[in-house]
Amino acid sequence: DTGVSQDPRHKITKRGQNVTFRCDPISEHNRLYWYRQTLGQGPEFLTYFQNEAQLEKSRLLSDRFSAERPKGSFSTLEIQRTEQGDSAMYLCASSFGLADTDTQYFGPGTRLTVL
Amino acid sequence: AQKITQTQPGMFVQEKEAVTLDCTYDTSDPSYGLFWYKQPSSGEMIFLIYQGSYDQQNATEGRYSLNFQKARKSANLVISASQLGDSAMYFCAMRASGAGANNLFFGTGTRLTVIP
């Protein structure tokens, strides 16, 4: 399977703990995106990488959130001092980065529950 | 600012029948792309179809077609010959050419249920 993969698929944590999620994009894709999806809503953009450079961050990405893509391949999203409002599905997507018809392909997501 | 509106929270369709899922959008950018994704209960967003704002013809991909009406700012998804496996959430999304051109804006989705 050469699709986008995410790990873990589910994470339950207590409020105040730190969590880290991993995303492995499709190998030839140089763009990687993180989205957050809460119940009953569509995904909302968090941040985007072109290779290893983080080029765009949403206002949703508070200072408790940090994302990295150190070698331009896999990416990690860390949430520090988790809050109950952080409970959501965290989706990763990747794309080639071509203009116009560039299509983002999504992974299965990591469902975070903060108790 | 970009906005996607999906006014149908839920839709039902008989197996083998066609169904149209509505999507309207708002943007001031002259160039944009419209996407439809399917999200089964497993959570993964599955790309279905793409329509560019300058495309002259409506996009088609197998049983999926996009009814693009630019003047009305609508991009409805048509699924023909519905199958039980089509039961899922369906999201319309847009990528504009201006600021934030690298991310997708999603609607709130429509839950489609196919009845045997």
XYZ file of C-alpha atoms in Angstrom:
231
model
C 0.000 0.000 0.000
C 1.602 3.285 -1.072
C -1.002 5.671 0.360
C -0.640 8.185 3.173
C -0.245 6.495 6.544
C -0.740 7.907 10.031
C 0.209 6.607 13.434
C -1.368 6.051 15.869
C -4.915 5.643 14.618
C -6.353 6.367 18.039
C -4.930 8.192 21.053
C -6.524 8.702 24.438
C -4.737 11.029 26.811
C -5.355 12.996 29.959
C -5.624 16.755 29.947
C -2.241 18.390 30.298
C -0.260 15.580 28.661
C 1.746 15.959 25.469
C 0.965 13.874 22.388
C 2.760 13.349 19.083
C 1.337 12.059 15.835
C 3.213 10.835 12.794
C 2.341 11.069 9.110
C 4.093 9.292 6.252
C 3.095 10.818 2.892
C 3.037 9.189 -0.512
C 6.723 8.832 -1.304
C 6.966 11.060 -4.381
C 4.859 13.871 -2.909
C 6.717 16.971 -1.772
C 3.785 18.727 -0.119
C 2.332 17.665 3.194
C -0.692 19.106 5.028
C -2.254 18.749 8.448
C -5.983 19.256 9.047
C -8.205 18.946 12.100
C -11.768 17.672 11.939
C -14.222 17.978 14.804
C -17.512 16.137 15.029
C -20.049 17.237 12.446
C -17.617 19.506 10.631
C -15.413 19.346 7.598
C -11.638 19.307 7.994
C -9.958 22.614 8.855
C -6.473 23.460 7.649
C -3.707 23.621 10.246
C -0.380 23.788 8.445
C 1.472 22.920 5.244
C 5.005 21.873 4.253
C 6.809 22.118 0.964
C 9.573 19.549 1.404
C 11.024 20.331 4.847
C 9.903 23.964 4.944
C 6.775 24.886 6.873
C 5.296 27.535 4.599
C 1.878 28.200 6.035
C 0.192 27.990 9.418
C -3.454 28.559 10.290
C -4.560 30.728 13.189
C -5.983 27.463 14.567
C -2.422 26.342 15.227
C -1.891 27.754 18.683
C 1.542 27.896 20.297
C 0.817 24.547 21.949
C 0.944 22.938 18.512
C 4.151 22.314 16.615
C 4.761 20.443 13.391
C 7.964 19.305 11.771
C 9.067 17.601 8.612
C 12.806 17.315 9.232
C 13.947 15.496 6.119
C 11.113 16.364 3.815
C 9.605 12.925 4.198
C 7.510 12.031 7.259
C 6.024 14.696 9.495
C 5.133 14.907 13.174
C 2.472 16.994 14.861
C 2.916 17.576 18.582
C 0.337 19.010 20.931
C 1.635 20.161 24.296
C -0.491 20.487 27.437
C -3.528 18.995 25.748
C -6.959 20.440 26.465
C -10.364 18.807 26.059
C -11.017 21.097 23.106
C -8.152 19.410 21.273
C -10.247 16.239 20.945
C -10.673 15.751 17.201
C -9.571 13.745 14.189
C -6.185 14.884 12.914
C -5.816 14.268 9.209
C -2.660 14.346 7.141
C -2.611 14.774 3.374
C 0.061 14.929 0.703
C 0.295 16.098 -2.895
C 2.746 16.496 -5.767
C 2.590 20.268 -5.583
C 1.643 20.917 -9.201
C -0.522 23.943 -9.860
C -4.220 23.952 -10.625
C -5.062 20.263 -10.582
C -2.955 19.482 -7.501
C -4.932 16.910 -5.550
C -4.437 16.185 -1.880
C -4.598 12.560 -0.804
C -5.502 11.912 2.794
C -4.433 9.371 5.346
C -6.785 7.507 7.694
C -6.391 10.081 10.448
C -5.526 9.972 14.138
C -8.484 10.283 16.477
C -7.478 12.093 19.661
C -9.572 11.965 22.806
C -8.543 14.181 25.705
C -10.087 13.186 29.031
C -12.629 34.756 1.960
C -13.600 31.364 0.660
C -16.737 29.591 1.777
C -18.316 26.260 0.922
C -21.968 25.550 1.720
C -23.560 22.123 1.763
C -27.203 22.512 2.725
C -28.166 18.834 2.879
C -27.128 17.287 6.205
C -28.467 13.909 5.098
C -29.698 12.266 1.922
C -31.260 8.892 1.184
C -31.204 7.105 -2.156
C -32.447 3.760 -3.335
C -29.792 1.356 -4.536
C -29.161 1.668 -8.305
C -30.746 5.121 -8.431
C -28.888 8.397 -9.072
C -28.459 11.079 -6.412
C -27.294 14.701 -6.465
C -25.422 16.234 -3.558
C -25.483 20.023 -3.496
C -22.533 22.358 -3.055
C -22.349 26.114 -3.439
C -19.227 28.168 -2.999
C -18.133 31.735 -2.614
C -14.827 33.228 -3.605
C -13.517 36.408 -5.164
C -10.561 34.624 -6.756
C -10.810 34.234 -10.539
C -9.049 30.881 -10.494
C -9.981 28.052 -8.174
C -10.447 24.315 -7.979
C -13.372 22.359 -6.627
C -13.064 18.889 -5.117
C -15.337 16.221 -3.743
C -14.200 13.741 -1.120
C -15.907 10.710 0.390
C -15.398 9.866 4.057
C -16.574 6.414 5.143
C -17.014 5.600 8.807
C -13.362 4.529 8.929
C -12.415 8.210 8.693
C -10.193 8.363 5.625
C -10.969 11.113 3.097
C -11.136 9.564 -0.377
C -10.689 11.860 -3.388
C -13.499 11.480 -5.918
C -13.420 14.230 -8.520
C -11.913 17.614 -9.425
C -13.243 20.583 -11.416
C -11.149 23.590 -12.367
C -12.814 26.987 -12.623
C -11.704 27.405 -16.229
C -12.664 23.912 -17.340
C -15.224 24.108 -20.112
C -16.659 20.670 -19.541
C -18.085 19.082 -16.427
C -15.725 16.592 -14.820
C -16.583 12.908 -14.797
C -14.934 9.957 -13.041
C -16.715 6.662 -13.488
C -20.064 6.876 -11.684
C -19.253 10.369 -10.390
C -19.899 13.545 -12.316
C -19.751 17.149 -11.281
C -22.525 19.506 -12.384
C -20.547 22.766 -12.498
C -22.555 25.969 -12.913
C -20.068 28.789 -12.600
C -22.525 31.674 -12.778
C -24.535 30.163 -9.933
C -21.374 29.199 -8.050
C -22.522 25.637 -7.651
C -20.638 22.370 -8.012
C -23.065 19.548 -7.351
C -21.898 15.935 -7.248
C -23.978 13.400 -9.132
C -23.585 9.728 -8.262
C -25.194 7.384 -10.750
C -26.293 3.807 -10.087
C -25.844 4.087 -6.312
C -24.307 1.153 -4.473
C -24.505 0.177 -0.808
C -20.821 1.024 -0.499
C -21.580 4.630 -1.405
C -23.057 5.180 2.058
C -20.690 7.719 3.645
C -20.128 11.410 4.350
C -19.417 13.503 1.275
C -17.479 16.748 1.451
C -17.180 19.502 -1.107
C -13.958 21.501 -0.934
C -12.356 24.441 -2.713
C -8.827 25.615 -3.269
C -8.505 29.206 -4.391
C -5.601 30.877 -6.156
C -5.103 33.726 -3.734
C -3.920 33.757 -0.145
C -4.173 30.321 1.386
C -3.932 28.773 -2.043
C -2.284 25.690 -0.681
C -5.066 24.546 1.592
C -8.574 23.275 1.026
C -11.718 24.841 2.463
C -14.346 22.222 3.236
C -18.091 22.316 3.670
C -19.877 20.626 6.559
C -20.674 17.550 4.512
C -23.695 15.496 3.498
C -24.333 12.040 4.908
C -25.558 9.761 2.138
C -27.404 6.573 2.976
C -28.077 4.034 0.226
C -31.140 1.918 0.890
C -31.201 -1.649 -0.432
